[in-house]
Amino acid sequence: EAIKQNNNETVLVMINSVCGCAAGSARPGISLALQNDIIPDRLYTGFAGQERDAVDRIRELIGNQPPSSPSVALFKNGEIIHMMHRQEIEGRMPQEISNDWRKLFDEKCEKKGPSISPEQFEKVMHAKACGSKIPLYNE
């Protein structure tokens, strides 16, 4: 419901996925972007295929945008300011994605960043395997 609020706050919403472009590009790119000096006021995510109700609600609020996972959207006062779809993520390096979002954060957001300290960020390890290649757990 934070997406719909008319309070001049920016809300970043990511529809996450188990695909390789989410693991290798989207998640690390957005994480890096959130190290910017200016970031969105609120951060939310829903995991496609896992959190169906949450993702369905996000897609409902996104409106006439085509379903896409992964995807990332920035909202302000219930309106989409910018949306990055899967086809804009695939084949791109995390730094490229981060650069796009950092520019947008600088233009549209006001909250002081980063989202976590640089020391904490250095410890973050992104899994870079496609979900279809993750081995099953054997009991």
Coordinates of N, CA and C in Angstrom, one line a residue:
E1 N 0.8 -1.2 0.0 CA 0.0 0.0 0.0 C 0.9 1.3 0.0
A2 N 2.1 1.1 0.4 CA 3.0 2.3 0.4 C 3.2 2.9 -1.0
I3 N 3.0 2.1 -2.0 CA 3.1 2.5 -3.4 C 2.0 3.6 -3.7
K4 N 0.9 3.4 -3.2 CA -0.3 4.2 -3.5 C -0.3 5.5 -2.7
Q5 N 0.5 5.7 -1.7 CA 0.4 6.8 -0.8 C 0.8 8.1 -1.6
N6 N 0.1 9.2 -1.3 CA 0.4 10.5 -1.9 C 1.1 11.4 -0.9
N7 N 2.4 11.0 -0.6 CA 3.1 11.7 0.4 C 4.5 12.2 -0.1
N8 N 4.7 12.2 -1.4 CA 5.9 12.7 -2.0 C 7.1 11.8 -1.7
E9 N 6.9 10.6 -1.2 CA 8.0 9.7 -1.0 C 8.2 8.9 -2.3
T10 N 9.4 8.5 -2.5 CA 9.7 7.6 -3.6 C 9.8 6.2 -3.1
V11 N 9.3 5.3 -3.9 CA 9.2 3.8 -3.5 C 9.8 3.0 -4.7
L12 N 10.8 2.3 -4.4 CA 11.4 1.4 -5.3 C 10.9 0.0 -5.1
V13 N 10.4 -0.7 -6.2 CA 9.8 -2.0 -6.1 C 10.5 -2.9 -7.1
M14 N 11.0 -4.0 -6.6 CA 11.6 -5.0 -7.5 C 10.8 -6.3 -7.5
I15 N 10.5 -6.7 -8.7 CA 9.9 -8.1 -8.9 C 11.1 -9.0 -9.2
N16 N 11.5 -9.8 -8.2 CA 12.7 -10.6 -8.3 C 12.3 -11.9 -9.0
S17 N 13.3 -12.7 -9.3 CA 13.2 -13.9 -10.1 C 14.4 -14.8 -9.9
V18 N 14.2 -16.1 -10.2 CA 15.3 -17.1 -10.1 C 16.1 -17.2 -11.3
C19 N 15.8 -16.4 -12.3 CA 16.6 -16.4 -13.6 C 18.0 -15.9 -13.5
G20 N 18.8 -16.2 -14.4 CA 20.2 -15.7 -14.4 C 20.3 -14.2 -14.5
C21 N 19.5 -13.6 -15.3 CA 19.6 -12.1 -15.4 C 19.2 -11.4 -14.1
A22 N 18.4 -12.0 -13.3 CA 18.1 -11.4 -11.9 C 19.3 -11.6 -11.1
A23 N 19.9 -12.8 -11.1 CA 21.0 -13.1 -10.2 C 22.3 -12.4 -10.6
G24 N 22.5 -12.4 -11.9 CA 23.8 -11.8 -12.4 C 23.8 -10.3 -12.7
S25 N 22.6 -9.8 -12.9 CA 22.5 -8.3 -13.3 C 21.6 -7.5 -12.4
A26 N 20.3 -7.9 -12.3 CA 19.4 -7.1 -11.6 C 19.7 -6.9 -10.1
R27 N 19.8 -8.0 -9.4 CA 20.0 -7.9 -8.0 C 21.3 -7.1 -7.6
P28 N 22.5 -7.5 -8.3 CA 23.7 -6.8 -7.9 C 23.7 -5.4 -8.4
G29 N 23.0 -5.1 -9.6 CA 22.9 -3.7 -10.1 C 22.1 -2.8 -9.2
I30 N 20.9 -3.3 -8.7 CA 20.1 -2.5 -7.8 C 20.8 -2.3 -6.4
S31 N 21.4 -3.4 -6.0 CA 22.2 -3.3 -4.7 C 23.2 -2.2 -4.8
L32 N 24.0 -2.2 -5.9 CA 25.0 -1.2 -6.1 C 24.4 0.2 -6.2
A33 N 23.3 0.3 -6.9 CA 22.6 1.6 -7.0 C 22.2 2.2 -5.6
L34 N 21.9 1.3 -4.7 CA 21.4 1.7 -3.4 C 22.6 2.1 -2.5
Q35 N 23.8 2.1 -3.0 CA 25.0 2.6 -2.3 C 25.1 4.1 -2.7
N36 N 24.2 4.6 -3.5 CA 24.3 6.0 -3.9 C 24.0 7.0 -2.7
D37 N 24.5 8.2 -2.9 CA 24.3 9.2 -1.8 C 22.8 9.6 -1.6
I38 N 22.0 9.4 -2.7 CA 20.6 9.7 -2.7 C 19.8 8.4 -3.1
I39 N 18.8 8.0 -2.3 CA 18.1 6.7 -2.6 C 16.6 6.9 -2.4
P40 N 15.8 6.0 -2.9 CA 14.4 6.1 -2.6 C 14.1 6.0 -1.1
D41 N 12.9 6.5 -0.7 CA 12.5 6.5 0.7 C 12.1 5.1 1.2
R42 N 11.5 4.3 0.3 CA 11.1 3.0 0.7 C 11.5 2.0 -0.4
L43 N 11.8 0.7 0.1 CA 12.3 -0.3 -0.8 C 11.4 -1.6 -0.5
Y44 N 10.9 -2.2 -1.6 CA 10.1 -3.4 -1.5 C 10.5 -4.3 -2.6
T45 N 10.2 -5.6 -2.3 CA 10.5 -6.6 -3.4 C 9.4 -7.7 -3.2
G46 N 9.1 -8.4 -4.3 CA 8.3 -9.6 -4.4 C 9.0 -10.6 -5.3
F47 N 8.9 -11.8 -4.9 CA 9.6 -12.9 -5.7 C 8.7 -13.6 -6.6
A48 N 8.8 -13.4 -7.9 CA 7.9 -14.1 -8.8 C 8.0 -15.6 -8.7
G49 N 6.9 -16.2 -8.7 CA 6.8 -17.7 -8.6 C 6.9 -18.2 -7.2
Q50 N 7.2 -17.3 -6.2 CA 7.2 -17.7 -4.8 C 6.2 -16.9 -4.0
E51 N 6.1 -15.6 -4.2 CA 5.2 -14.8 -3.4 C 4.1 -14.3 -4.4
R52 N 3.3 -15.2 -4.8 CA 2.3 -14.9 -5.9 C 1.4 -13.7 -5.5
D53 N 0.9 -13.7 -4.3 CA -0.1 -12.7 -4.0 C 0.6 -11.3 -4.0
A54 N 1.8 -11.2 -3.4 CA 2.6 -10.0 -3.4 C 2.9 -9.5 -4.8
V55 N 3.3 -10.4 -5.7 CA 3.7 -10.0 -7.1 C 2.5 -9.6 -7.8
D56 N 1.4 -10.4 -7.6 CA 0.1 -10.0 -8.3 C -0.3 -8.6 -7.9
R57 N -0.2 -8.3 -6.6 CA -0.6 -6.9 -6.2 C 0.4 -5.9 -6.8
I58 N 1.7 -6.1 -6.8 CA 2.6 -5.2 -7.4 C 2.2 -5.0 -8.9
R59 N 2.0 -6.1 -9.6 CA 1.6 -5.9 -11.0 C 0.3 -5.2 -11.2
E60 N -0.6 -5.4 -10.3 CA -1.9 -4.6 -10.3 C -1.6 -3.1 -10.2
L61 N -0.7 -2.7 -9.3 CA -0.4 -1.3 -9.1 C 0.4 -0.7 -10.2
I62 N 1.2 -1.6 -10.9 CA 2.0 -1.1 -12.0 C 1.1 -0.7 -13.2
G63 N -0.1 -1.3 -13.2 CA -1.0 -0.9 -14.2 C -0.8 -1.5 -15.6
N64 N -0.7 -0.7 -16.6 CA -0.7 -1.2 -18.0 C 0.6 -1.7 -18.4
Q65 N 1.6 -1.8 -17.6 CA 2.9 -2.3 -17.9 C 2.9 -3.8 -18.1
P66 N 3.6 -4.3 -19.1 CA 3.5 -5.8 -19.3 C 4.2 -6.5 -18.1
P67 N 3.7 -7.7 -17.8 CA 4.3 -8.5 -16.7 C 5.8 -8.8 -17.1
S68 N 6.7 -8.6 -16.2 CA 8.1 -8.8 -16.4 C 8.8 -9.2 -15.1
S69 N 9.6 -10.3 -15.2 CA 10.4 -10.6 -14.0 C 11.8 -11.1 -14.5
P70 N 12.8 -10.5 -14.0 CA 12.8 -9.4 -13.1 C 12.4 -8.1 -13.7
S71 N 12.0 -7.2 -12.8 CA 11.7 -5.8 -13.2 C 11.8 -4.9 -12.0
V72 N 12.1 -3.7 -12.3 CA 12.2 -2.7 -11.2 C 11.4 -1.5 -11.5
A73 N 10.7 -0.9 -10.6 CA 9.9 0.3 -10.8 C 10.1 1.3 -9.7
L74 N 10.1 2.5 -10.1 CA 10.2 3.6 -9.1 C 8.9 4.4 -9.1
F75 N 8.2 4.5 -8.0 CA 7.0 5.2 -7.9 C 7.1 6.5 -7.0
K76 N 6.2 7.4 -7.3 CA 6.1 8.6 -6.5 C 4.6 9.0 -6.5
N77 N 4.0 9.1 -5.4 CA 2.6 9.5 -5.3 C 1.7 8.6 -6.1
G78 N 2.0 7.3 -6.0 CA 1.2 6.3 -6.7 C 1.4 6.2 -8.2
E79 N 2.3 6.9 -8.8 CA 2.5 6.9 -10.2 C 3.9 6.4 -10.5
I80 N 4.0 5.6 -11.6 CA 5.3 5.1 -12.0 C 6.2 6.3 -12.6
I81 N 7.3 6.4 -12.0 CA 8.3 7.4 -12.6 C 9.1 6.7 -13.6
H82 N 9.5 5.5 -13.4 CA 10.4 4.8 -14.3 C 10.2 3.3 -14.0
M83 N 10.3 2.5 -15.1 CA 10.3 1.0 -15.0 C 11.3 0.4 -15.9
M84 N 12.1 -0.5 -15.3 CA 13.0 -1.3 -16.1 C 12.5 -2.7 -16.2
H85 N 12.3 -3.2 -17.4 CA 11.8 -4.5 -17.7 C 12.9 -5.5 -17.9
R86 N 12.6 -6.7 -17.9 CA 13.6 -7.8 -18.1 C 14.4 -7.6 -19.4
Q87 N 13.8 -7.2 -20.5 CA 14.6 -7.0 -21.7 C 15.6 -5.8 -21.6
E88 N 15.4 -5.0 -20.6 CA 16.4 -3.9 -20.4 C 17.5 -4.3 -19.4
I89 N 17.3 -5.5 -18.8 CA 18.2 -6.0 -17.8 C 19.1 -7.1 -18.4
E90 N 18.5 -7.9 -19.3 CA 19.3 -9.1 -19.9 C 20.5 -8.6 -20.6
G91 N 21.6 -9.2 -20.4 CA 22.8 -8.9 -21.1 C 23.6 -7.7 -20.7
R92 N 23.1 -7.1 -19.6 CA 23.8 -5.9 -19.1 C 24.5 -6.2 -17.8
M93 N 25.6 -5.5 -17.6 CA 26.4 -5.7 -16.4 C 25.8 -4.9 -15.3
P94 N 26.0 -5.4 -14.0 CA 25.4 -4.7 -12.9 C 25.7 -3.2 -12.8
Q95 N 27.0 -2.9 -13.2 CA 27.4 -1.5 -13.1 C 26.6 -0.6 -14.1
E96 N 26.2 -1.1 -15.2 CA 25.4 -0.4 -16.2 C 24.0 -0.1 -15.6
I97 N 23.4 -1.2 -15.0 CA 22.1 -1.0 -14.4 C 22.2 0.0 -13.2
S98 N 23.2 -0.2 -12.4 CA 23.4 0.7 -11.3 C 23.5 2.2 -11.8
N99 N 24.3 2.4 -12.8 CA 24.5 3.8 -13.3 C 23.1 4.4 -13.7
D100 N 22.3 3.6 -14.4 CA 21.0 4.1 -14.8 C 20.1 4.5 -13.6
W101 N 20.1 3.7 -12.6 CA 19.3 3.9 -11.4 C 19.9 5.0 -10.6
R102 N 21.2 5.1 -10.5 CA 21.8 6.2 -9.7 C 21.4 7.6 -10.2
K103 N 21.5 7.7 -11.6 CA 21.1 9.0 -12.2 C 19.6 9.3 -11.9
L104 N 18.8 8.3 -11.9 CA 17.4 8.5 -11.6 C 17.2 8.9 -10.2
F105 N 17.9 8.2 -9.3 CA 17.8 8.5 -7.8 C 18.2 10.0 -7.6
D106 N 19.3 10.4 -8.2 CA 19.8 11.8 -8.1 C 18.7 12.8 -8.5
E107 N 18.0 12.5 -9.6 CA 17.0 13.4 -10.1 C 15.7 13.4 -9.3
K108 N 15.2 12.2 -8.9 CA 13.9 12.0 -8.4 C 13.7 11.8 -6.9
C109 N 14.8 11.4 -6.2 CA 14.8 11.0 -4.8 C 15.4 12.0 -3.9
E110 N 15.1 11.9 -2.6 CA 15.7 12.9 -1.6 C 16.3 12.2 -0.4
K111 N 16.0 11.0 -0.1 CA 16.6 10.3 1.1 C 18.1 10.2 1.0
K112 N 18.7 10.4 2.1 CA 20.2 10.2 2.2 C 20.5 8.7 2.1
G113 N 21.4 8.4 1.3 CA 21.9 7.0 1.2 C 23.3 6.8 1.8
P114 N 23.8 5.7 1.8 CA 23.4 4.5 1.1 C 22.4 3.7 2.0
S115 N 21.9 2.6 1.4 CA 20.9 1.8 2.1 C 21.5 1.0 3.3
I116 N 22.8 0.6 3.1 CA 23.6 -0.1 4.1 C 25.0 0.5 4.0
S117 N 25.8 0.4 5.1 CA 27.1 1.0 5.1 C 28.0 0.3 4.0
P118 N 29.0 1.0 3.6 CA 29.9 0.4 2.6 C 30.6 -0.8 3.2
E119 N 30.8 -0.9 4.5 CA 31.4 -2.1 5.1 C 30.5 -3.3 5.0
Q120 N 29.2 -3.0 5.2 CA 28.3 -4.1 5.1 C 28.1 -4.6 3.6
F121 N 28.1 -3.6 2.8 CA 28.0 -3.9 1.3 C 29.1 -4.8 0.8
E122 N 30.3 -4.5 1.3 CA 31.5 -5.3 0.9 C 31.3 -6.8 1.2
K123 N 30.5 -7.1 2.2 CA 30.3 -8.5 2.7 C 29.2 -9.2 1.9
V124 N 28.4 -8.4 1.1 CA 27.3 -9.0 0.4 C 27.8 -9.9 -0.8
M125 N 27.3 -11.1 -0.8 CA 27.7 -12.0 -1.9 C 26.4 -12.4 -2.7
H126 N 26.4 -12.0 -4.0 CA 25.3 -12.3 -4.8 C 25.5 -13.7 -5.5
A127 N 24.4 -14.5 -5.3 CA 24.4 -15.8 -6.0 C 24.3 -15.5 -7.5
K128 N 25.1 -16.1 -8.3 CA 25.0 -15.8 -9.8 C 24.7 -17.0 -10.6
A129 N 23.9 -17.9 -10.0 CA 23.5 -19.1 -10.7 C 22.0 -19.0 -11.1
C130 N 21.7 -19.5 -12.3 CA 20.3 -19.5 -12.7 C 19.5 -20.5 -11.7
G131 N 18.3 -20.2 -11.3 CA 17.6 -21.0 -10.4 C 17.4 -22.4 -10.9
S132 N 17.3 -22.6 -12.2 CA 17.1 -23.9 -12.8 C 18.3 -24.8 -12.6
K133 N 19.5 -24.2 -12.3 CA 20.7 -25.0 -12.2 C 21.1 -25.2 -10.7
I134 N 20.3 -24.7 -9.8 CA 20.6 -24.9 -8.4 C 20.2 -26.3 -8.0
P135 N 21.2 -27.1 -7.4 CA 20.9 -28.5 -7.1 C 19.8 -28.6 -6.1
L136 N 19.0 -29.6 -6.2 CA 17.9 -29.9 -5.2 C 18.6 -30.4 -3.9
Y137 N 17.9 -30.0 -2.8 CA 18.4 -30.4 -1.5 C 18.1 -31.9 -1.3
N138 N 19.0 -32.7 -0.9 CA 18.8 -34.2 -0.7 C 18.8 -34.4 0.8
E139 N 17.7 -35.0 1.3 CA 17.6 -35.3 2.7 C 18.4 -36.5 3.1

